[in-house]
Short mmCIF file of C-alpha atoms in Angstrom, two decimals:
data_model
loop_
_atom_site.label_atom_id
_atom_site.label_comp_id
_atom_site.label_asym_id
_atom_site.label_seq_id
_atom_site.Cartn_x
_atom_site.Cartn_y
_atom_site.Cartn_z
CA MET A 153 -25.85 42.24 13.84
CA THR A 154 -26.03 42.23 10.04
CA THR A 155 -22.28 40.90 9.76
CA ASP A 156 -23.03 38.22 12.28
CA SER A 157 -26.33 36.71 10.51
CA SER A 158 -24.27 36.95 6.97
CA ALA A 159 -21.54 35.14 8.42
CA THR A 160 -24.10 32.64 9.74
CA LYS A 161 -25.85 32.19 6.31
CA SER A 162 -22.60 31.67 4.38
CA SER A 163 -21.40 29.05 7.16
CA VAL A 164 -24.47 26.82 6.00
CA VAL A 165 -24.61 27.35 2.35
CA PRO A 166 -25.76 23.67 0.67
CA ALA A 167 -22.80 21.69 -0.93
CA ALA A 168 -24.47 21.87 -4.37
CA ASP A 169 -24.54 25.59 -3.73
CA ARG A 170 -20.49 26.02 -3.45
CA LYS A 171 -18.12 26.81 -5.73
CA GLY A 172 -15.44 24.44 -6.89
CA PRO A 173 -15.76 20.50 -7.53
CA PRO A 174 -16.80 17.98 -4.41
CA GLY A 175 -14.23 16.65 -2.44
CA TRP A 176 -14.41 13.55 -4.77
CA ALA A 177 -13.94 15.28 -7.91
CA GLU A 178 -11.37 16.95 -6.58
CA GLY A 179 -9.40 14.27 -5.44
CA LEU A 180 -9.65 12.46 -8.53
CA ILE A 181 -8.56 15.51 -10.86
CA GLY A 182 -5.52 15.64 -8.41
CA GLN A 183 -4.96 12.06 -9.35
CA LEU A 184 -5.02 12.08 -12.90
CA LEU A 185 -2.93 15.28 -12.90
CA ALA A 186 -0.25 13.77 -11.09
CA ILE A 187 -0.33 10.39 -13.46
CA ALA A 188 -0.26 12.53 -16.22
CA LEU A 189 2.51 14.73 -15.08
CA SER A 190 4.47 11.66 -14.07
CA LEU A 191 4.08 10.06 -17.82
CA VAL A 192 5.37 13.23 -19.12
CA GLY A 193 8.33 13.12 -17.22
CA GLY A 194 8.76 9.68 -18.20
CA ALA A 195 8.36 10.02 -21.91
CA VAL A 196 11.29 13.12 -21.54
CA ILE A 197 13.56 10.63 -20.02
CA ILE A 198 12.42 7.81 -22.77
CA LEU A 199 13.44 10.29 -25.51
CA MET A 200 17.26 10.82 -23.51
CA VAL A 201 17.56 7.01 -24.30
CA GLY A 202 16.85 7.64 -27.91
CA GLU A 203 13.45 5.99 -28.15
CA ASN A 204 9.87 6.82 -28.91
CA PRO A 205 7.74 7.30 -26.21
CA LEU A 206 4.75 6.82 -28.06
CA HIS A 207 5.97 2.94 -28.79
CA VAL A 208 7.35 2.45 -25.29
CA PHE A 209 4.04 3.63 -23.65
CA ALA A 210 1.84 1.34 -26.51
CA THR A 211 4.11 -1.59 -25.64
CA LEU A 212 3.62 -1.08 -22.19
CA LEU A 213 0.43 -0.94 -22.18
CA ARG A 214 0.01 -4.52 -24.44
CA GLY A 215 2.15 -6.03 -22.42
CA ALA A 216 -0.27 -4.73 -19.16
CA PHE A 217 -3.67 -5.44 -21.16
CA GLY A 218 -2.77 -7.21 -24.56
CA SER A 219 -4.48 -10.46 -23.82
CA THR A 220 -6.32 -12.63 -20.60
CA ASP A 221 -3.20 -14.09 -19.52
CA ARG A 222 -1.39 -10.30 -19.39
CA ILE A 223 -4.42 -8.90 -17.76
CA ALA A 224 -4.21 -11.57 -15.07
CA GLY A 225 -0.72 -10.87 -14.56
CA SER A 226 -1.62 -7.04 -14.30
CA LEU A 227 -4.06 -8.23 -11.32
CA LEU A 228 -1.38 -10.50 -9.90
CA GLN A 229 1.14 -7.73 -9.38
CA ALA A 230 -1.78 -5.17 -8.03
CA THR A 231 -2.76 -7.94 -5.60
CA PRO A 232 0.09 -7.09 -2.74
CA ILE A 233 0.31 -3.23 -3.73
CA ILE A 234 -3.34 -3.27 -2.89
CA ILE A 235 -3.27 -4.98 0.18
CA CYS A 236 0.03 -2.68 1.06
CA GLY A 237 -2.00 0.26 0.22
CA VAL A 238 -4.85 -0.60 2.74
CA ALA A 239 -1.85 -0.68 5.54
CA ALA A 240 -0.77 2.36 4.55
CA CYS A 241 -3.93 3.97 4.30
CA ILE A 242 -4.91 2.99 7.97
CA ALA A 243 -1.85 4.79 9.14
CA LEU A 244 -2.65 7.71 6.86
CA ARG A 245 -6.13 8.36 7.88
CA GLY A 246 -4.60 8.29 11.34
CA GLY A 247 -2.56 11.06 10.87
CA LEU A 248 0.59 8.66 10.66
CA PHE A 249 3.07 7.36 8.50
CA ASN A 250 4.20 3.83 7.84
CA ILE A 251 6.51 3.35 5.76
CA GLY A 252 7.58 -0.02 7.12
CA VAL A 253 4.99 -1.59 5.08
CA GLU A 254 7.81 -3.61 3.21
CA GLY A 255 9.39 -5.01 6.47
CA GLN A 256 6.25 -5.93 7.62
CA LEU A 257 5.42 -7.67 4.44
CA TYR A 258 8.65 -9.75 4.39
CA LEU A 259 8.10 -11.07 8.03
CA GLY A 260 4.57 -11.82 7.35
CA GLY A 261 5.51 -13.60 4.12
CA PHE A 262 8.32 -15.52 6.15
CA ALA A 263 5.81 -16.70 8.91
CA ALA A 264 3.07 -17.73 6.56
CA ALA A 265 6.02 -19.81 5.02
CA TRP A 266 7.26 -21.31 7.77
CA VAL A 267 3.77 -22.31 9.08
CA GLY A 268 2.96 -23.85 5.51
CA PHE A 269 6.34 -26.01 5.20
CA SER A 270 6.55 -27.08 8.95
CA PHE A 271 3.25 -28.33 10.03
CA ALA A 272 0.58 -30.95 8.65
CA MET A 273 -3.27 -29.68 8.89
CA PRO A 274 -6.20 -29.94 6.79
CA PRO A 275 -6.78 -27.76 4.05
CA VAL A 276 -8.98 -24.81 5.09
CA ILE A 277 -7.61 -24.71 8.51
CA HIS A 278 -3.88 -24.58 7.26
CA VAL A 279 -4.59 -21.99 5.30
CA VAL A 280 -6.42 -19.84 8.21
CA VAL A 281 -3.33 -20.46 10.75
CA ALA A 282 -0.68 -19.60 7.86
CA VAL A 283 -2.66 -16.16 7.36
CA ALA A 284 -3.14 -15.58 11.09
CA ALA A 285 0.59 -16.13 11.63
CA ALA A 286 1.36 -13.49 8.88
CA ILE A 287 -1.15 -11.36 10.33
CA LEU A 288 0.87 -11.65 13.68
CA ALA A 289 4.24 -11.10 12.40
CA GLY A 290 3.68 -7.77 10.62
CA CYS A 291 1.70 -6.77 13.86
CA LEU A 292 4.62 -7.77 16.20
CA TRP A 293 7.38 -6.39 13.63
CA ILE A 294 5.53 -2.60 14.17
CA LEU A 295 5.15 -3.33 18.20
CA ILE A 296 7.80 -1.34 19.05
CA PRO A 297 7.51 1.93 16.63
CA ALA A 298 4.08 1.82 17.88
CA LEU A 299 5.53 1.67 21.18
CA PHE A 300 7.58 4.53 21.22
CA ARG A 301 5.18 6.89 18.70
CA ALA A 302 2.19 6.18 21.39
CA LYS A 303 4.55 6.63 24.77
CA PHE A 304 7.45 8.92 23.72
CA GLY A 305 5.93 10.41 20.61
CA THR A 306 9.01 9.33 18.39
CA ASN A 307 9.05 9.62 14.51
CA GLU A 308 7.26 6.59 13.25
CA VAL A 309 8.85 7.45 9.99
CA VAL A 310 11.94 6.93 11.15
CA THR A 311 11.36 3.64 13.40
CA THR A 312 9.45 1.94 10.79
CA ILE A 313 12.03 2.82 7.67
CA LEU A 314 14.88 1.34 9.96
CA ALA A 315 13.00 -1.98 10.49
CA ASN A 316 12.73 -2.27 7.08
CA TYR A 317 16.50 -3.08 6.61
CA ILE A 318 16.25 -5.25 9.41
CA ALA A 319 13.48 -7.40 8.44
CA VAL A 320 14.86 -7.80 5.04
CA LEU A 321 18.24 -8.61 6.39
CA LEU A 322 17.04 -11.03 8.95
CA THR A 323 14.34 -12.89 6.53
CA SER A 324 17.50 -13.62 4.29
CA TYR A 325 19.47 -14.48 7.00
CA LEU A 326 16.92 -17.48 8.30
CA THR A 327 16.46 -18.22 4.32
CA ILE A 328 19.80 -19.10 3.34
CA SER A 329 21.11 -20.25 6.66
CA VAL A 330 18.52 -21.80 8.94
CA PHE A 331 15.87 -22.87 6.80
CA LYS A 332 17.17 -23.22 3.26
CA ARG A 333 16.12 -25.91 1.08
CA PRO A 334 18.88 -28.77 0.70
CA GLY A 335 20.46 -28.55 -2.76
CA GLY A 336 18.23 -25.15 -3.55
CA TRP A 337 18.90 -21.71 -3.91
CA SER A 338 18.01 -19.25 -1.27
CA GLU A 339 14.68 -20.26 -0.57
CA THR A 340 13.24 -22.51 1.78
CA ASP A 341 11.29 -25.68 1.37
CA PRO A 342 7.64 -25.18 -0.55
CA ILE A 343 4.62 -25.32 1.77
CA ALA A 344 2.19 -28.14 1.89
CA VAL A 345 -0.50 -27.71 -0.77
CA THR A 346 -2.95 -27.75 2.08
CA ALA A 347 -1.57 -24.25 2.92
CA ARG A 348 -1.65 -22.87 -0.41
CA LEU A 349 -4.45 -20.21 -1.64
CA PRO A 350 -7.03 -21.37 -4.14
CA GLN A 351 -6.26 -20.04 -7.64
CA LEU A 352 -8.74 -18.07 -9.89
CA LEU A 353 -7.27 -19.14 -13.34
CA PRO A 354 -5.85 -22.44 -14.09
CA ASP A 355 -2.92 -21.31 -16.05
CA SER A 356 -2.32 -18.02 -13.79
CA ARG A 357 -1.07 -17.34 -10.09
CA LEU A 358 -3.52 -14.84 -9.79
CA ASN A 359 -5.56 -16.09 -6.65
CA ILE A 360 -8.17 -15.25 -4.04
CA GLY A 361 -5.83 -12.64 -2.64
CA LEU A 362 -6.95 -9.85 -5.15
CA PHE A 363 -10.72 -10.25 -3.52
CA ILE A 364 -8.99 -9.93 -0.09
CA GLY A 365 -7.45 -6.86 -0.98
CA ILE A 366 -10.39 -5.45 -2.33
CA GLY A 367 -12.54 -6.66 0.41
CA LEU A 368 -10.33 -4.76 2.86
CA ALA A 369 -10.22 -1.65 1.08
CA ILE A 370 -14.01 -1.42 0.97
CA GLY A 371 -14.23 -2.87 4.57
CA LEU A 372 -11.67 0.07 5.68
CA HIS A 373 -13.86 2.68 3.86
CA LEU A 374 -17.23 1.64 5.67
CA PHE A 375 -15.24 1.31 8.73
CA LEU A 376 -14.18 5.01 8.40
CA ARG A 377 -17.51 6.16 7.32
CA HIS A 378 -19.79 4.58 9.52
CA THR A 379 -18.69 3.60 12.99
CA SER A 380 -17.80 5.74 15.81
CA ALA A 381 -13.97 4.22 16.07
CA GLY A 382 -13.70 5.45 12.27
CA TYR A 383 -14.84 9.10 13.27
CA ALA A 384 -12.36 8.81 16.06
CA MET A 385 -9.45 7.61 13.65
CA GLY A 386 -10.43 10.26 10.77
CA ALA A 387 -10.53 13.30 13.80
CA MET A 388 -6.93 12.08 14.70
CA GLY A 389 -5.85 12.63 11.09
CA ALA A 390 -7.57 15.70 10.16
CA MET A 391 -6.02 17.27 13.61
CA GLY A 392 -2.78 15.52 13.29
CA ALA A 393 -0.88 18.71 13.73
CA ASN A 394 -2.31 19.59 17.05
CA PRO A 395 -3.48 16.41 18.68
CA LYS A 396 -4.92 17.92 21.53
CA PHE A 397 -8.06 19.17 20.00
CA ALA A 398 -8.72 15.52 19.12
CA GLU A 399 -8.23 15.02 22.88
CA TYR A 400 -10.99 17.87 23.73
CA GLY A 401 -13.20 16.31 21.26
CA GLY A 402 -12.99 12.98 23.39
CA VAL A 403 -10.61 11.21 21.44
CA ARG A 404 -7.96 9.03 23.09
CA THR A 405 -5.16 9.79 21.21
CA ARG A 406 -2.32 7.49 22.46
CA ARG A 407 -4.38 4.50 22.69
CA ASN A 408 -5.41 5.08 19.10
CA VAL A 409 -1.94 6.06 17.71
CA PHE A 410 -0.91 2.66 19.23
CA LEU A 411 -3.62 0.88 17.90
CA ILE A 412 -3.87 2.32 14.61
CA LEU A 413 -0.13 1.06 14.05
CA LEU A 414 -0.63 -2.62 15.01
CA ALA A 415 -4.01 -2.43 12.78
CA SER A 416 -1.27 -0.96 9.78
CA GLY A 417 1.30 -3.36 10.23
CA ALA A 418 -1.18 -6.01 10.90
CA VAL A 419 -2.47 -5.53 7.39
CA GLY A 420 1.50 -5.36 5.92
CA GLY A 421 2.09 -9.04 7.12
CA LEU A 422 -1.30 -10.23 5.60
CA ALA A 423 0.51 -8.83 2.34
CA GLY A 424 3.41 -11.02 2.68
CA GLY A 425 1.41 -13.96 3.82
CA VAL A 426 -0.73 -13.77 0.39
CA GLU A 427 2.53 -13.31 -1.61
CA THR A 428 3.87 -16.71 -0.27
CA LEU A 429 0.73 -18.42 0.02
CA GLY A 430 -0.89 -17.84 -3.33
CA VAL A 431 2.17 -17.09 -5.58
CA HIS A 432 5.38 -18.35 -4.77
CA HIS A 433 4.33 -21.43 -2.42
CA ARG A 434 7.86 -21.05 -0.24
CA PHE A 435 9.91 -17.94 1.10
CA MET A 436 12.63 -16.86 -1.11
CA GLU A 437 15.14 -14.46 -0.76
CA GLY A 438 13.76 -10.92 -2.32
CA PHE A 439 10.74 -12.37 -2.93
CA ALA A 440 8.34 -9.29 -3.00
CA PRO A 441 10.64 -6.31 -3.77
CA GLY A 442 9.02 -2.91 -3.89
CA PHE A 443 5.43 -3.82 -3.28
CA GLY A 444 5.35 -2.41 0.26
CA PHE A 445 6.62 1.01 -1.00
CA ASP A 446 4.73 0.81 -4.40
CA GLY A 447 1.72 0.11 -1.68
CA VAL A 448 2.79 3.48 0.43
CA ILE A 449 2.94 5.80 -2.96
CA ALA A 450 -0.51 4.18 -4.24
CA ALA A 451 -2.19 5.46 -0.63
CA LEU A 452 -0.23 8.71 -1.03
CA LEU A 453 -1.52 9.09 -4.47
CA ALA A 454 -5.11 8.53 -3.53
CA ASN A 455 -4.49 10.75 -0.31
CA GLY A 456 -5.42 8.17 1.65
CA ASN A 457 -8.34 6.95 0.67
CA PRO A 458 -9.10 3.06 0.54
CA ILE A 459 -11.61 3.02 -2.24
CA GLY A 460 -9.27 5.39 -4.57
CA MET A 461 -6.25 3.16 -3.54
CA ILE A 462 -7.63 0.18 -5.40
CA GLY A 463 -7.44 2.66 -8.88
CA THR A 464 -4.03 3.63 -7.81
CA ALA A 465 -2.86 0.03 -7.04
CA LEU A 466 -4.19 -1.51 -10.41
CA PHE A 467 -2.26 1.12 -11.95
CA PHE A 468 1.04 0.38 -10.46
CA GLY A 469 0.46 -3.25 -11.02
CA ALA A 470 -0.02 -2.68 -14.96
CA LEU A 471 3.25 -0.81 -14.85
CA ARG A 472 4.99 -3.64 -12.92
CA ALA A 473 3.31 -6.22 -15.53
CA GLY A 474 3.68 -4.34 -18.80
CA SER A 475 7.71 -3.39 -18.19
CA LEU A 476 8.55 -6.57 -18.77
CA LEU A 477 7.28 -6.94 -22.55
CA MET A 478 8.87 -3.19 -22.82
CA GLU A 479 12.08 -4.14 -21.49
CA VAL A 480 12.08 -7.12 -24.39
CA GLU A 481 10.64 -4.98 -27.28
CA THR A 482 12.23 -1.82 -26.75
CA ASN A 483 15.50 -0.04 -25.40
CA ALA A 484 13.72 1.29 -22.72
CA SER A 485 14.87 -0.32 -19.32
CA ARG A 486 11.95 -1.25 -16.61
CA GLU A 487 13.85 1.43 -14.14
CA ILE A 488 11.67 4.01 -16.26
CA ILE A 489 8.68 2.49 -13.62
CA THR A 490 10.66 3.74 -10.95
CA VAL A 491 10.85 7.32 -12.53
CA ILE A 492 7.42 7.27 -12.93
CA GLN A 493 6.66 6.65 -9.88
CA ALA A 494 9.23 9.14 -8.33
CA PHE A 495 7.40 12.20 -10.55
CA ILE A 496 4.44 10.55 -8.79
CA ILE A 497 5.63 11.55 -5.32
CA LEU A 498 7.16 14.73 -6.34
CA CYS A 499 3.59 15.28 -8.04
CA VAL A 500 1.87 14.56 -4.68
CA SER A 501 4.33 16.36 -2.65
CA ALA A 502 3.60 19.53 -4.55
CA GLN A 503 -0.11 18.98 -3.97
CA ILE A 504 0.24 18.99 -0.40
CA LEU A 505 2.60 21.85 -0.14
CA ILE A 506 0.09 23.96 -2.32
CA ARG A 507 -2.84 22.93 -0.16
CA ARG A 508 -1.05 23.81 2.77
CA ARG A 509 -0.22 27.49 1.53
CA SER A 510 -3.28 27.91 0.54
CA GLY A 511 -4.60 27.54 4.29
CA ARG A 512 -6.42 24.26 4.12
CA THR A 513 -5.02 21.44 6.28
CA GLY A 514 -6.02 18.53 3.78
CA GLU A 515 -8.73 17.00 5.59
CA ARG A 516 -10.79 17.10 2.41
CA ARG A 517 -10.72 13.64 1.28
CA TRP A 518 -12.34 11.46 -1.29
CA LYS A 519 -16.00 11.40 -0.20
CA PHE A 520 -18.98 8.94 -1.53
#
């Protein structure tokens, strides 16, 4: 009897009395540790090519934050990563892994460009229709992987990553063969002025897509914390290894799997639409290389938390922007950024493995 009583008491110990840092602090520590270790790994590679890591990192920082224009450039690079990160977070919080964000971004970007140069509409309506086309394209592109995952349990990692290659090649064919601008390179006609997203600064391509991405991340956070559908989504993520538990709790897992993947694909398509309508004002071959994958890495580093993902996406945006000056003023290649990201993936994977081996399921996430 005494044993049962003590067990009951131990199970209701207030959070403030429990040992160890709170969940959000533990997540932040994990993020900072992964970034620090990745920078150390990058420094080793820089030493191997005969450069001073301190000089290279100082140049990288100056290229990212050295002036107002460079800060705007970092934010511009971070914008599609934030939106792609939201797409990845939607899937991760539902216990799924949409690694096809890159392909959805390409299809969304092309759909938005097609609406932008094919139709004449009033300014606000034209933007809304082009954005809706991008969302619909991303949603349709993940439709088959979502159906196969929900109905047959097919691994969505395999189907979505294969869809990436098809999307890139399909949009390339459409760009260089069907919709190529006469006399131009591998690009379509420019979109109409009425379809362009408003710019935030007069001499910069930074646009309201930044606020769209941050608003989506905050909205997803509130959805997960304050709605019953968000609770069901979190239950699926926490019990992803055994979905029967979620079903016993009243969660319709098959339907939710389908809807979660559709929502993730839709946001991935939106990222491409924002990039087309706000930055390039046309679709071109290879118009957004790697943004989808960077968004997935940012979401993984944040453990699927949309608020934490904003910070990791800004970090990756700064790396992209600063690498331009780094390559000009040092002997280090821009590929060092890819090396740093690879180290981050290894660190995050190691954290997940350690949690699992210590008997934890990884359900503790950032909590605000």
